[in-house]
Amino acid sequence: MAKILVVEDDSQVRDYLRDMLEWLEHEVIEASNGKEALEILTDGVALVITDIHMPVMGGLEFIRRLKSSHPKLPAIAMSGELDRGDALFAGATLFLSKPLRIQGILAATTRALTP
């Protein structure tokens, strides 16, 4: 199906997302912060799912840099805090609140990948 970059500093959340997305037959690449994500971002990535609060480079800065180099690449931001407006202003396509729910992830992923 699609190649998805998951950017999340919490390994349990990252593993949860990876397992769910791989079950849906997506290829998943992973990064633990925005800086690492920019370094491993490759052509062919169809979607980015990123946390907002991370060390080294947080999600808002990552999304801004991502959108400057890949303006059409959809990005789903996620956070347990009230960051929706900031995330969408930075360029996120969609926003998910934590704790993550399977139906929300599936719906957001499908929506972001649908042209």
PDB file of C-alpha atoms in Angstrom:
ATOM      1  CA  MET A   1       0.000   0.000   0.000  1.00  0.00           C
ATOM      2  CA  ALA A   2       1.711   3.251   1.142  1.00  0.00           C
ATOM      3  CA  LYS A   3       5.039   4.137   2.721  1.00  0.00           C
ATOM      4  CA  ILE A   4       4.406   5.992   6.000  1.00  0.00           C
ATOM      5  CA  LEU A   5       6.955   7.790   8.179  1.00  0.00           C
ATOM      6  CA  VAL A   6       6.069   7.630  11.895  1.00  0.00           C
ATOM      7  CA  VAL A   7       7.835  10.227  14.076  1.00  0.00           C
ATOM      8  CA  GLU A   8       7.350   9.607  17.805  1.00  0.00           C
ATOM      9  CA  ASP A   9       9.748   9.695  20.764  1.00  0.00           C
ATOM     10  CA  ASP A  10       7.710   7.248  22.888  1.00  0.00           C
ATOM     11  CA  SER A  11       8.737   3.788  21.681  1.00  0.00           C
ATOM     12  CA  GLN A  12       5.500   2.170  22.891  1.00  0.00           C
ATOM     13  CA  VAL A  13       3.351   4.579  20.877  1.00  0.00           C
ATOM     14  CA  ARG A  14       5.683   4.220  17.879  1.00  0.00           C
ATOM     15  CA  ASP A  15       5.470   0.404  18.087  1.00  0.00           C
ATOM     16  CA  TYR A  16       1.668   0.576  18.394  1.00  0.00           C
ATOM     17  CA  LEU A  17       1.391   2.742  15.282  1.00  0.00           C
ATOM     18  CA  ARG A  18       3.865   0.612  13.345  1.00  0.00           C
ATOM     19  CA  ASP A  19       2.061  -2.619  14.195  1.00  0.00           C
ATOM     20  CA  MET A  20      -1.327  -1.197  13.231  1.00  0.00           C
ATOM     21  CA  LEU A  21      -0.100   0.327   9.973  1.00  0.00           C
ATOM     22  CA  GLU A  22       1.805  -2.822   8.993  1.00  0.00           C
ATOM     23  CA  TRP A  23      -1.329  -4.871   9.713  1.00  0.00           C
ATOM     24  CA  LEU A  24      -3.005  -2.635   7.114  1.00  0.00           C
ATOM     25  CA  GLU A  25      -0.131  -3.586   4.760  1.00  0.00           C
ATOM     26  CA  HIS A  26       1.597  -0.204   4.785  1.00  0.00           C
ATOM     27  CA  GLU A  27       5.386   0.054   4.786  1.00  0.00           C
ATOM     28  CA  VAL A  28       6.508   1.936   7.902  1.00  0.00           C
ATOM     29  CA  ILE A  29       9.741   3.800   8.545  1.00  0.00           C
ATOM     30  CA  GLU A  30      10.360   5.269  11.986  1.00  0.00           C
ATOM     31  CA  ALA A  31      12.115   8.192  13.643  1.00  0.00           C
ATOM     32  CA  SER A  32      12.247   9.295  17.276  1.00  0.00           C
ATOM     33  CA  ASN A  33      12.355  13.074  16.615  1.00  0.00           C
ATOM     34  CA  GLY A  34      11.966  15.615  13.845  1.00  0.00           C
ATOM     35  CA  LYS A  35      15.684  15.937  13.103  1.00  0.00           C
ATOM     36  CA  GLU A  36      16.041  12.198  12.600  1.00  0.00           C
ATOM     37  CA  ALA A  37      12.891  12.174  10.459  1.00  0.00           C
ATOM     38  CA  LEU A  38      14.258  14.833   8.100  1.00  0.00           C
ATOM     39  CA  GLU A  39      17.478  12.831   7.758  1.00  0.00           C
ATOM     40  CA  ILE A  40      15.699   9.599   6.790  1.00  0.00           C
ATOM     41  CA  LEU A  41      12.843  11.097   4.752  1.00  0.00           C
ATOM     42  CA  THR A  42      12.947   9.489   1.335  1.00  0.00           C
ATOM     43  CA  ASP A  43      11.098   9.896  -1.913  1.00  0.00           C
ATOM     44  CA  GLY A  44       8.104   7.649  -1.986  1.00  0.00           C
ATOM     45  CA  VAL A  45       6.872   8.498   1.503  1.00  0.00           C
ATOM     46  CA  ALA A  46       3.132   9.052   1.065  1.00  0.00           C
ATOM     47  CA  LEU A  47       2.263  10.183   4.603  1.00  0.00           C
ATOM     48  CA  VAL A  48       3.922  11.419   7.789  1.00  0.00           C
ATOM     49  CA  ILE A  49       2.428  10.850  11.243  1.00  0.00           C
ATOM     50  CA  THR A  50       4.221  12.899  13.897  1.00  0.00           C
ATOM     51  CA  ASP A  51       4.011  13.657  17.578  1.00  0.00           C
ATOM     52  CA  ILE A  52       4.167  17.325  18.556  1.00  0.00           C
ATOM     53  CA  HIS A  53       6.228  17.165  21.763  1.00  0.00           C
ATOM     54  CA  MET A  54       9.618  15.509  21.173  1.00  0.00           C
ATOM     55  CA  PRO A  55      13.230  16.201  22.133  1.00  0.00           C
ATOM     56  CA  VAL A  56      15.873  17.524  19.699  1.00  0.00           C
ATOM     57  CA  MET A  57      13.314  18.824  17.166  1.00  0.00           C
ATOM     58  CA  GLY A  58       9.642  18.923  18.051  1.00  0.00           C
ATOM     59  CA  GLY A  59       6.755  18.209  15.748  1.00  0.00           C
ATOM     60  CA  LEU A  60       5.801  21.804  14.955  1.00  0.00           C
ATOM     61  CA  GLU A  61       9.299  22.690  13.734  1.00  0.00           C
ATOM     62  CA  PHE A  62       9.487  19.374  11.881  1.00  0.00           C
ATOM     63  CA  ILE A  63       6.165  20.032  10.108  1.00  0.00           C
ATOM     64  CA  ARG A  64       7.273  23.551   9.100  1.00  0.00           C
ATOM     65  CA  ARG A  65      10.513  22.209   7.618  1.00  0.00           C
ATOM     66  CA  LEU A  66       8.730  19.271   6.005  1.00  0.00           C
ATOM     67  CA  LYS A  67       6.211  21.570   4.324  1.00  0.00           C
ATOM     68  CA  SER A  68       8.943  23.870   3.010  1.00  0.00           C
ATOM     69  CA  SER A  69      10.644  20.970   1.220  1.00  0.00           C
ATOM     70  CA  HIS A  70       7.618  18.708   0.543  1.00  0.00           C
ATOM     71  CA  PRO A  71       4.560  21.005   0.443  1.00  0.00           C
ATOM     72  CA  LYS A  72       2.166  18.359  -0.883  1.00  0.00           C
ATOM     73  CA  LEU A  73       3.157  15.575   1.524  1.00  0.00           C
ATOM     74  CA  PRO A  74       0.297  15.050   4.014  1.00  0.00           C
ATOM     75  CA  ALA A  75       1.191  15.126   7.704  1.00  0.00           C
ATOM     76  CA  ILE A  76      -0.932  13.969  10.619  1.00  0.00           C
ATOM     77  CA  ALA A  77       0.037  15.606  13.914  1.00  0.00           C
ATOM     78  CA  MET A  78      -0.790  14.008  17.259  1.00  0.00           C
ATOM     79  CA  SER A  79      -0.594  15.213  20.830  1.00  0.00           C
ATOM     80  CA  GLY A  80      -2.069  14.689  24.253  1.00  0.00           C
ATOM     81  CA  GLU A  81      -2.228  18.446  24.724  1.00  0.00           C
ATOM     82  CA  LEU A  82      -4.311  21.165  23.120  1.00  0.00           C
ATOM     83  CA  ASP A  83      -2.026  21.733  20.120  1.00  0.00           C
ATOM     84  CA  ARG A  84      -4.555  21.359  17.288  1.00  0.00           C
ATOM     85  CA  GLY A  85      -4.504  24.998  16.158  1.00  0.00           C
ATOM     86  CA  ASP A  86      -0.714  25.260  16.300  1.00  0.00           C
ATOM     87  CA  ALA A  87      -0.298  21.984  14.393  1.00  0.00           C
ATOM     88  CA  LEU A  88      -2.713  22.965  11.629  1.00  0.00           C
ATOM     89  CA  PHE A  89      -1.144  26.439  11.393  1.00  0.00           C
ATOM     90  CA  ALA A  90       2.307  24.823  11.012  1.00  0.00           C
ATOM     91  CA  GLY A  91       0.974  22.837   8.050  1.00  0.00           C
ATOM     92  CA  ALA A  92      -0.431  19.592   9.433  1.00  0.00           C
ATOM     93  CA  THR A  93      -3.151  18.071   7.286  1.00  0.00           C
ATOM     94  CA  LEU A  94      -5.000  16.493  10.219  1.00  0.00           C
ATOM     95  CA  PHE A  95      -4.712  16.335  14.000  1.00  0.00           C
ATOM     96  CA  LEU A  96      -5.250  13.380  16.359  1.00  0.00           C
ATOM     97  CA  SER A  97      -5.622  13.689  20.116  1.00  0.00           C
ATOM     98  CA  LYS A  98      -3.865  11.244  22.411  1.00  0.00           C
ATOM     99  CA  PRO A  99      -4.623   8.732  23.718  1.00  0.00           C
ATOM    100  CA  LEU A 100      -4.869   7.368  20.202  1.00  0.00           C
ATOM    101  CA  ARG A 101      -7.869   5.296  19.190  1.00  0.00           C
ATOM    102  CA  ILE A 102      -7.750   2.702  16.445  1.00  0.00           C
ATOM    103  CA  GLN A 103     -10.759   4.105  14.575  1.00  0.00           C
ATOM    104  CA  GLY A 104      -9.318   7.621  14.648  1.00  0.00           C
ATOM    105  CA  ILE A 105      -5.963   6.487  13.292  1.00  0.00           C
ATOM    106  CA  LEU A 106      -7.565   4.401  10.553  1.00  0.00           C
ATOM    107  CA  ALA A 107      -9.932   7.196   9.506  1.00  0.00           C
ATOM    108  CA  ALA A 108      -7.195   9.862   9.524  1.00  0.00           C
ATOM    109  CA  THR A 109      -4.764   7.655   7.603  1.00  0.00           C
ATOM    110  CA  THR A 110      -7.371   6.812   4.971  1.00  0.00           C
ATOM    111  CA  ARG A 111      -8.407  10.451   4.642  1.00  0.00           C
ATOM    112  CA  ALA A 112      -4.824  11.721   4.354  1.00  0.00           C
ATOM    113  CA  LEU A 113      -3.920   9.114   1.720  1.00  0.00           C
ATOM    114  CA  THR A 114      -7.023   9.745  -0.402  1.00  0.00           C
ATOM    115  CA  PRO A 115      -6.365  12.325  -3.123  1.00  0.00           C
TER     116      PRO A 115
END
